[in-house]
PDB file of C-alpha atoms in Angstrom:
ATOM      1  CA  MET A1338       0.008  -0.127  -0.179  1.00  0.00           C
ATOM      2  CA  ASN A1339       1.358   3.300  -1.056  1.00  0.00           C
ATOM      3  CA  ARG A1340       2.118   5.953   1.878  1.00  0.00           C
ATOM      4  CA  ALA A1341       1.098   9.348   1.894  1.00  0.00           C
ATOM      5  CA  THR A1342       3.946  11.767   0.558  1.00  0.00           C
ATOM      6  CA  SER A1343       5.169  14.621   2.490  1.00  0.00           C
ATOM      7  CA  LEU A1344       5.484  18.252   1.408  1.00  0.00           C
ATOM      8  CA  PRO A1345       9.392  18.168   1.909  1.00  0.00           C
ATOM      9  CA  GLU A1346       9.725  14.900  -0.035  1.00  0.00           C
ATOM     10  CA  ILE A1347       8.043  16.663  -3.030  1.00  0.00           C
ATOM     11  CA  GLN A1348       9.795  20.006  -2.746  1.00  0.00           C
ATOM     12  CA  SER A1349      13.162  18.007  -2.520  1.00  0.00           C
ATOM     13  CA  ARG A1350      12.352  16.046  -5.674  1.00  0.00           C
ATOM     14  CA  LEU A1351      11.804  19.287  -7.530  1.00  0.00           C
ATOM     15  CA  ARG A1352      14.709  20.863  -6.400  1.00  0.00           C
ATOM     16  CA  SER A1353      16.984  18.126  -7.784  1.00  0.00           C
ATOM     17  CA  LEU A1354      15.619  18.845 -11.247  1.00  0.00           C
ATOM     18  CA  ALA A1355      16.301  22.645 -11.138  1.00  0.00           C
ATOM     19  CA  SER A1356      18.383  24.360 -13.670  1.00  0.00           C
ATOM     20  CA  PRO A1357      19.440  28.083 -13.154  1.00  0.00           C
ATOM     21  CA  GLU A1358      19.721  28.663 -16.968  1.00  0.00           C
ATOM     22  CA  THR A1359      16.164  27.130 -17.770  1.00  0.00           C
ATOM     23  CA  ALA A1360      14.769  29.537 -14.725  1.00  0.00           C
ATOM     24  CA  ARG A1361      16.303  32.481 -16.655  1.00  0.00           C
ATOM     25  CA  ILE A1362      14.535  31.461 -19.744  1.00  0.00           C
ATOM     26  CA  LEU A1363      11.425  30.762 -18.124  1.00  0.00           C
ATOM     27  CA  GLN A1364      11.313  34.102 -16.310  1.00  0.00           C
ATOM     28  CA  GLY A1365      11.642  36.110 -19.547  1.00  0.00           C
ATOM     29  CA  PHE A1366       8.950  33.741 -21.235  1.00  0.00           C
ATOM     30  CA  PHE A1367       6.402  34.156 -18.417  1.00  0.00           C
ATOM     31  CA  LYS A1368       6.810  38.062 -18.296  1.00  0.00           C
ATOM     32  CA  THR A1369       8.224  38.254 -14.690  1.00  0.00           C
ATOM     33  CA  GLY A1370       9.566  41.946 -15.139  1.00  0.00           C
ATOM     34  CA  PRO A1371       8.235  44.824 -13.411  1.00  0.00           C
ATOM     35  CA  GLY A1372       4.768  46.061 -14.645  1.00  0.00           C
ATOM     36  CA  GLN A1373       4.458  42.478 -16.631  1.00  0.00           C
ATOM     37  CA  TYR A1374       1.703  40.104 -15.902  1.00  0.00           C
ATOM     38  CA  GLY A1375       3.991  37.905 -14.044  1.00  0.00           C
ATOM     39  CA  GLU A1376       5.866  40.354 -12.217  1.00  0.00           C
ATOM     40  CA  GLY A1377       7.774  38.767  -9.276  1.00  0.00           C
ATOM     41  CA  ASP A1378       7.089  35.003 -10.169  1.00  0.00           C
ATOM     42  CA  GLU A1379      10.051  32.865  -9.416  1.00  0.00           C
ATOM     43  CA  PHE A1380      11.214  29.785 -11.233  1.00  0.00           C
ATOM     44  CA  LEU A1381      13.231  26.672 -10.316  1.00  0.00           C
ATOM     45  CA  GLY A1382      14.049  26.026 -14.164  1.00  0.00           C
ATOM     46  CA  ILE A1383      12.140  22.770 -14.789  1.00  0.00           C
ATOM     47  CA  LYS A1384       9.908  22.457 -17.775  1.00  0.00           C
ATOM     48  CA  VAL A1385       6.511  21.020 -17.985  1.00  0.00           C
ATOM     49  CA  PRO A1386       7.243  17.633 -19.139  1.00  0.00           C
ATOM     50  CA  LYS A1387       9.582  17.014 -16.192  1.00  0.00           C
ATOM     51  CA  VAL A1388       6.935  18.471 -13.651  1.00  0.00           C
ATOM     52  CA  ARG A1389       4.392  15.970 -14.807  1.00  0.00           C
ATOM     53  CA  ALA A1390       6.681  13.103 -14.423  1.00  0.00           C
ATOM     54  CA  VAL A1391       7.461  14.108 -10.830  1.00  0.00           C
ATOM     55  CA  ALA A1392       3.589  14.237 -10.365  1.00  0.00           C
ATOM     56  CA  LYS A1393       3.384  10.450 -11.506  1.00  0.00           C
ATOM     57  CA  GLU A1394       6.185   9.908  -8.769  1.00  0.00           C
ATOM     58  CA  PHE A1395       3.941  10.668  -6.129  1.00  0.00           C
ATOM     59  CA  PRO A1396       0.590   9.057  -6.371  1.00  0.00           C
ATOM     60  CA  VAL A1397      -0.696   9.563  -3.108  1.00  0.00           C
ATOM     61  CA  VAL A1398      -0.912  13.399  -2.125  1.00  0.00           C
ATOM     62  CA  ASN A1399      -3.546  14.594  -0.070  1.00  0.00           C
ATOM     63  CA  LEU A1400      -5.371  17.946  -0.734  1.00  0.00           C
ATOM     64  CA  ASP A1401      -3.892  19.542   2.207  1.00  0.00           C
ATOM     65  CA  ILE A1402      -0.607  18.842   0.825  1.00  0.00           C
ATOM     66  CA  ALA A1403      -1.592  19.863  -2.824  1.00  0.00           C
ATOM     67  CA  LEU A1404      -2.626  23.145  -1.171  1.00  0.00           C
ATOM     68  CA  GLU A1405       0.364  23.866   0.694  1.00  0.00           C
ATOM     69  CA  LEU A1406       2.222  23.431  -2.542  1.00  0.00           C
ATOM     70  CA  LEU A1407       0.082  25.755  -4.326  1.00  0.00           C
ATOM     71  CA  HIS A1408       1.412  28.528  -1.778  1.00  0.00           C
ATOM     72  CA  SER A1409       4.718  28.189  -3.092  1.00  0.00           C
ATOM     73  CA  ARG A1410       6.565  31.236  -4.448  1.00  0.00           C
ATOM     74  CA  PHE A1411       8.254  28.780  -7.222  1.00  0.00           C
ATOM     75  CA  HIS A1412       6.111  28.706 -10.209  1.00  0.00           C
ATOM     76  CA  GLU A1413       7.102  24.867 -10.875  1.00  0.00           C
ATOM     77  CA  GLU A1414       5.726  23.843  -7.500  1.00  0.00           C
ATOM     78  CA  ARG A1415       2.456  25.671  -8.055  1.00  0.00           C
ATOM     79  CA  LEU A1416       2.283  23.885 -11.361  1.00  0.00           C
ATOM     80  CA  LEU A1417       2.799  20.468  -9.502  1.00  0.00           C
ATOM     81  CA  ALA A1418      -0.171  21.575  -7.133  1.00  0.00           C
ATOM     82  CA  VAL A1419      -2.398  22.179  -9.885  1.00  0.00           C
ATOM     83  CA  LEU A1420      -1.682  19.020 -11.636  1.00  0.00           C
ATOM     84  CA  LEU A1421      -2.201  17.333  -8.276  1.00  0.00           C
ATOM     85  CA  LEU A1422      -5.646  18.963  -7.843  1.00  0.00           C
ATOM     86  CA  MET A1423      -6.653  17.583 -11.139  1.00  0.00           C
ATOM     87  CA  ARG A1424      -5.782  14.243 -10.250  1.00  0.00           C
ATOM     88  CA  LEU A1425      -7.418  14.503  -6.972  1.00  0.00           C
ATOM     89  CA  PHE A1426     -10.463  15.754  -8.577  1.00  0.00           C
ATOM     90  CA  SER A1427     -10.540  12.698 -11.180  1.00  0.00           C
ATOM     91  CA  ALA A1428     -10.391  10.156  -8.573  1.00  0.00           C
ATOM     92  CA  ALA A1429     -12.869  11.737  -6.273  1.00  0.00           C
ATOM     93  CA  THR A1430     -16.346  10.943  -5.579  1.00  0.00           C
ATOM     94  CA  ALA A1431     -18.878  13.426  -6.122  1.00  0.00           C
ATOM     95  CA  PRO A1432     -18.819  14.967  -2.591  1.00  0.00           C
ATOM     96  CA  GLU A1433     -15.019  15.091  -2.807  1.00  0.00           C
ATOM     97  CA  ARG A1434     -15.100  16.788  -6.128  1.00  0.00           C
ATOM     98  CA  HIS A1435     -17.256  19.611  -4.529  1.00  0.00           C
ATOM     99  CA  GLY A1436     -14.438  19.924  -2.050  1.00  0.00           C
ATOM    100  CA  VAL A1437     -11.567  19.973  -4.753  1.00  0.00           C
ATOM    101  CA  PHE A1438     -13.624  22.468  -6.588  1.00  0.00           C
ATOM    102  CA  GLN A1439     -14.170  24.690  -3.591  1.00  0.00           C
ATOM    103  CA  ALA A1440     -10.379  24.597  -2.632  1.00  0.00           C
ATOM    104  CA  TYR A1441      -9.346  25.401  -6.081  1.00  0.00           C
ATOM    105  CA  LEU A1442     -11.424  28.566  -6.260  1.00  0.00           C
ATOM    106  CA  ALA A1443     -10.629  29.535  -2.667  1.00  0.00           C
ATOM    107  CA  HIS A1444      -6.978  29.518  -3.448  1.00  0.00           C
ATOM    108  CA  SER A1445      -7.283  30.935  -6.857  1.00  0.00           C
ATOM    109  CA  THR A1446      -4.843  33.857  -5.892  1.00  0.00           C
ATOM    110  CA  TRP A1447      -2.193  31.262  -6.302  1.00  0.00           C
ATOM    111  CA  ILE A1448      -3.204  30.109  -9.701  1.00  0.00           C
ATOM    112  CA  ASN A1449      -1.539  33.181 -11.202  1.00  0.00           C
ATOM    113  CA  ASN A1450      -0.237  32.819 -14.455  1.00  0.00           C
ATOM    114  CA  TRP A1451      -1.680  31.573 -17.840  1.00  0.00           C
ATOM    115  CA  ASP A1452      -0.376  28.007 -17.866  1.00  0.00           C
ATOM    116  CA  LEU A1453      -1.468  27.366 -14.456  1.00  0.00           C
ATOM    117  CA  VAL A1454      -4.996  28.379 -15.401  1.00  0.00           C
ATOM    118  CA  ASP A1455      -5.078  26.734 -18.865  1.00  0.00           C
ATOM    119  CA  ILE A1456      -3.813  23.403 -17.732  1.00  0.00           C
ATOM    120  CA  SER A1457      -6.006  23.162 -14.869  1.00  0.00           C
ATOM    121  CA  ALA A1458      -9.485  25.331 -15.264  1.00  0.00           C
ATOM    122  CA  PRO A1459     -11.096  23.021 -17.848  1.00  0.00           C
ATOM    123  CA  HIS A1460     -10.448  19.787 -15.559  1.00  0.00           C
ATOM    124  CA  VAL A1461     -11.554  21.221 -12.405  1.00  0.00           C
ATOM    125  CA  VAL A1462     -14.022  24.070 -12.920  1.00  0.00           C
ATOM    126  CA  GLY A1463     -15.330  23.124 -16.087  1.00  0.00           C
ATOM    127  CA  ALA A1464     -15.699  19.557 -15.198  1.00  0.00           C
ATOM    128  CA  PHE A1465     -17.582  20.193 -11.810  1.00  0.00           C
ATOM    129  CA  LEU A1466     -19.764  22.979 -13.656  1.00  0.00           C
ATOM    130  CA  ALA A1467     -20.643  20.581 -16.304  1.00  0.00           C
ATOM    131  CA  ASP A1468     -23.990  19.354 -14.746  1.00  0.00           C
ATOM    132  CA  GLN A1469     -24.089  22.369 -12.012  1.00  0.00           C
ATOM    133  CA  ALA A1470     -25.547  25.916 -12.397  1.00  0.00           C
ATOM    134  CA  ARG A1471     -22.742  28.048 -14.158  1.00  0.00           C
ATOM    135  CA  ALA A1472     -23.247  30.938 -11.924  1.00  0.00           C
ATOM    136  CA  PRO A1473     -19.781  30.723 -10.640  1.00  0.00           C
ATOM    137  CA  LEU A1474     -18.280  31.512 -14.104  1.00  0.00           C
ATOM    138  CA  TYR A1475     -19.960  34.796 -14.351  1.00  0.00           C
ATOM    139  CA  GLN A1476     -18.784  35.715 -10.879  1.00  0.00           C
ATOM    140  CA  LEU A1477     -15.375  34.827 -11.903  1.00  0.00           C
ATOM    141  CA  ALA A1478     -15.777  36.566 -15.103  1.00  0.00           C
ATOM    142  CA  ARG A1479     -16.657  39.919 -13.310  1.00  0.00           C
ATOM    143  CA  SER A1480     -13.551  39.581 -10.901  1.00  0.00           C
ATOM    144  CA  ALA A1481     -11.022  42.116 -10.643  1.00  0.00           C
ATOM    145  CA  SER A1482      -8.197  39.351 -11.010  1.00  0.00           C
ATOM    146  CA  LEU A1483      -7.199  38.581 -14.579  1.00  0.00           C
ATOM    147  CA  TRP A1484      -6.430  35.041 -13.574  1.00  0.00           C
ATOM    148  CA  GLU A1485      -9.935  34.386 -12.279  1.00  0.00           C
ATOM    149  CA  ARG A1486     -11.415  36.119 -15.416  1.00  0.00           C
ATOM    150  CA  ARG A1487      -9.323  33.608 -17.448  1.00  0.00           C
ATOM    151  CA  ILE A1488     -10.266  30.692 -15.190  1.00  0.00           C
ATOM    152  CA  ALA A1489     -13.980  31.371 -16.233  1.00  0.00           C
ATOM    153  CA  MET A1490     -13.468  31.680 -19.875  1.00  0.00           C
ATOM    154  CA  VAL A1491     -10.879  28.623 -20.205  1.00  0.00           C
ATOM    155  CA  ALA A1492     -13.011  26.467 -18.131  1.00  0.00           C
ATOM    156  CA  THR A1493     -15.691  26.512 -20.795  1.00  0.00           C
ATOM    157  CA  LEU A1494     -13.287  24.333 -23.059  1.00  0.00           C
ATOM    158  CA  HIS A1495     -14.734  21.191 -21.004  1.00  0.00           C
ATOM    159  CA  PHE A1496     -18.375  22.469 -22.334  1.00  0.00           C
ATOM    160  CA  ILE A1497     -17.082  23.119 -25.577  1.00  0.00           C
ATOM    161  CA  ARG A1498     -15.597  19.290 -26.030  1.00  0.00           C
ATOM    162  CA  HIS A1499     -19.055  18.137 -25.267  1.00  0.00           C
ATOM    163  CA  ASN A1500     -20.673  20.429 -27.776  1.00  0.00           C
ATOM    164  CA  ASP A1501     -22.166  22.790 -25.196  1.00  0.00           C
ATOM    165  CA  PHE A1502     -21.296  26.463 -26.427  1.00  0.00           C
ATOM    166  CA  GLY A1503     -23.753  28.790 -24.917  1.00  0.00           C
ATOM    167  CA  ASP A1504     -21.434  29.924 -21.851  1.00  0.00           C
ATOM    168  CA  THR A1505     -18.633  30.246 -23.982  1.00  0.00           C
ATOM    169  CA  LEU A1506     -20.476  32.681 -26.208  1.00  0.00           C
ATOM    170  CA  GLN A1507     -21.873  34.551 -23.275  1.00  0.00           C
ATOM    171  CA  LEU A1508     -18.710  35.157 -21.621  1.00  0.00           C
ATOM    172  CA  ALA A1509     -16.858  36.188 -24.680  1.00  0.00           C
ATOM    173  CA  GLU A1510     -19.588  38.792 -24.946  1.00  0.00           C
ATOM    174  CA  LEU A1511     -19.427  39.713 -21.175  1.00  0.00           C
ATOM    175  CA  LEU A1512     -15.350  40.217 -21.769  1.00  0.00           C
ATOM    176  CA  LEU A1513     -15.494  41.921 -25.021  1.00  0.00           C
ATOM    177  CA  ASN A1514     -14.063  44.977 -23.276  1.00  0.00           C
ATOM    178  CA  ASP A1515     -11.784  43.531 -21.065  1.00  0.00           C
ATOM    179  CA  LYS A1516      -8.412  45.503 -21.083  1.00  0.00           C
ATOM    180  CA  GLU A1517      -5.962  42.605 -20.696  1.00  0.00           C
ATOM    181  CA  ASP A1518      -4.469  41.133 -23.799  1.00  0.00           C
ATOM    182  CA  LEU A1519      -4.158  37.595 -22.270  1.00  0.00           C
ATOM    183  CA  MET A1520      -8.121  37.877 -21.959  1.00  0.00           C
ATOM    184  CA  HIS A1521      -8.487  38.773 -25.598  1.00  0.00           C
ATOM    185  CA  LYS A1522      -6.257  35.677 -26.355  1.00  0.00           C
ATOM    186  CA  ALA A1523      -8.146  33.347 -24.241  1.00  0.00           C
ATOM    187  CA  SER A1524     -11.558  34.579 -25.516  1.00  0.00           C
ATOM    188  CA  GLY A1525     -10.564  34.204 -29.069  1.00  0.00           C
ATOM    189  CA  TRP A1526      -8.947  30.889 -28.317  1.00  0.00           C
ATOM    190  CA  MET A1527     -12.463  29.339 -27.009  1.00  0.00           C
ATOM    191  CA  LEU A1528     -14.174  31.213 -29.828  1.00  0.00           C
ATOM    192  CA  ARG A1529     -11.849  29.227 -32.354  1.00  0.00           C
ATOM    193  CA  GLU A1530     -12.709  25.928 -30.616  1.00  0.00           C
ATOM    194  CA  VAL A1531     -16.281  26.552 -30.862  1.00  0.00           C
ATOM    195  CA  GLY A1532     -16.046  27.361 -34.559  1.00  0.00           C
ATOM    196  CA  LYS A1533     -14.094  23.883 -35.024  1.00  0.00           C
ATOM    197  CA  ARG A1534     -17.345  22.293 -34.176  1.00  0.00           C
ATOM    198  CA  ASP A1535     -19.905  24.777 -35.345  1.00  0.00           C
ATOM    199  CA  ARG A1536     -18.723  27.308 -37.851  1.00  0.00           C
ATOM    200  CA  ALA A1537     -22.140  28.664 -38.442  1.00  0.00           C
ATOM    201  CA  LEU A1538     -22.681  29.712 -34.698  1.00  0.00           C
ATOM    202  CA  LEU A1539     -18.952  31.388 -34.646  1.00  0.00           C
ATOM    203  CA  GLU A1540     -19.763  33.314 -37.738  1.00  0.00           C
ATOM    204  CA  ALA A1541     -23.077  34.472 -36.397  1.00  0.00           C
ATOM    205  CA  PHE A1542     -21.160  35.922 -33.279  1.00  0.00           C
ATOM    206  CA  LEU A1543     -18.467  37.529 -35.533  1.00  0.00           C
ATOM    207  CA  ASP A1544     -21.406  38.993 -37.485  1.00  0.00           C
ATOM    208  CA  ARG A1545     -22.711  40.824 -34.359  1.00  0.00           C
ATOM    209  CA  HIS A1546     -19.421  41.352 -32.623  1.00  0.00           C
ATOM    210  CA  GLY A1547     -16.432  41.354 -35.055  1.00  0.00           C
ATOM    211  CA  ARG A1548     -16.316  45.052 -35.561  1.00  0.00           C
ATOM    212  CA  SER A1549     -16.036  46.032 -32.063  1.00  0.00           C
ATOM    213  CA  MET A1550     -14.011  43.078 -30.636  1.00  0.00           C
ATOM    214  CA  PRO A1551     -10.534  43.536 -29.954  1.00  0.00           C
ATOM    215  CA  ARG A1552      -8.153  42.515 -32.822  1.00  0.00           C
ATOM    216  CA  THR A1553      -6.312  39.893 -30.912  1.00  0.00           C
ATOM    217  CA  MET A1554      -9.413  38.221 -30.037  1.00  0.00           C
ATOM    218  CA  LEU A1555     -10.657  38.390 -33.425  1.00  0.00           C
ATOM    219  CA  ARG A1556      -7.428  37.068 -34.824  1.00  0.00           C
ATOM    220  CA  TYR A1557      -7.533  34.138 -32.521  1.00  0.00           C
ATOM    221  CA  ALA A1558     -11.045  33.304 -33.069  1.00  0.00           C
ATOM    222  CA  ILE A1559     -10.690  33.102 -37.087  1.00  0.00           C
ATOM    223  CA  GLU A1560      -7.344  31.409 -37.299  1.00  0.00           C
ATOM    224  CA  ARG A1561      -8.902  28.369 -38.862  1.00  0.00           C
ATOM    225  CA  PHE A1562     -10.825  30.122 -41.362  1.00  0.00           C
ATOM    226  CA  PRO A1563      -9.823  29.921 -45.185  1.00  0.00           C
ATOM    227  CA  GLU A1564      -7.482  33.047 -45.707  1.00  0.00           C
ATOM    228  CA  ASP A1565     -10.141  35.001 -47.904  1.00  0.00           C
ATOM    229  CA  MET A1566     -12.640  34.871 -45.155  1.00  0.00           C
ATOM    230  CA  ARG A1567      -9.927  35.732 -42.747  1.00  0.00           C
ATOM    231  CA  GLN A1568      -9.189  38.892 -44.710  1.00  0.00           C
ATOM    232  CA  ALA A1569     -12.749  39.771 -44.834  1.00  0.00           C
ATOM    233  CA  TYR A1570     -13.249  39.746 -41.286  1.00  0.00           C
ATOM    234  CA  LEU A1571     -10.018  41.723 -40.665  1.00  0.00           C
ATOM    235  CA  ARG A1572     -10.708  44.275 -43.149  1.00  0.00           C
ATOM    236  CA  ARG A1573     -13.894  45.155 -41.244  1.00  0.00           C
TER     237      ARG A1573
END
């Protein structure tokens, strides 16, 4: 029988993989400079596949340990934490899933970069709300936190994969005037995913909002369109 893993064991394993050179590269990639979206974030210097591999090395990690790890100042430890939360959610009973979902949102301050959001939001928030009232998404979408707004939008990828598009379109409309480029990208990405499954629905949305939406959002949304259609939308 596997014993529960301690936080120091996990942290020691991650630190054994640290690379100062990789850390410098990642700190530039994730915009950690003054005034940038990832300002102050610190990196050990471990790429995502290695962090995923570490998650598999520790099959028995409880929710409390995952949340302690989520509060780390190091990006890779927070990444490992959301991977562990995803695994806990997937293996949980219905009541336990509710607990993981609540913990995820209660600690969302620490899910504070686009990769952490994009990896986990569909698999925890989206998966939990698939058969629940969707009101929490709209609360998140109105948050002052960029990362909570991104959680709201990217969580809908779970719905999209099940041909459920309504909340994606409503949230994209709600977030049309968001000031953050990372939200324009997220909304455009989700719209593109809708369009892969229902082109007519995306075109109808673009006919209503294409002239007023941020250009980055539009570019992401029409990325899979034929070139002549793309240019026609961009000229508008």
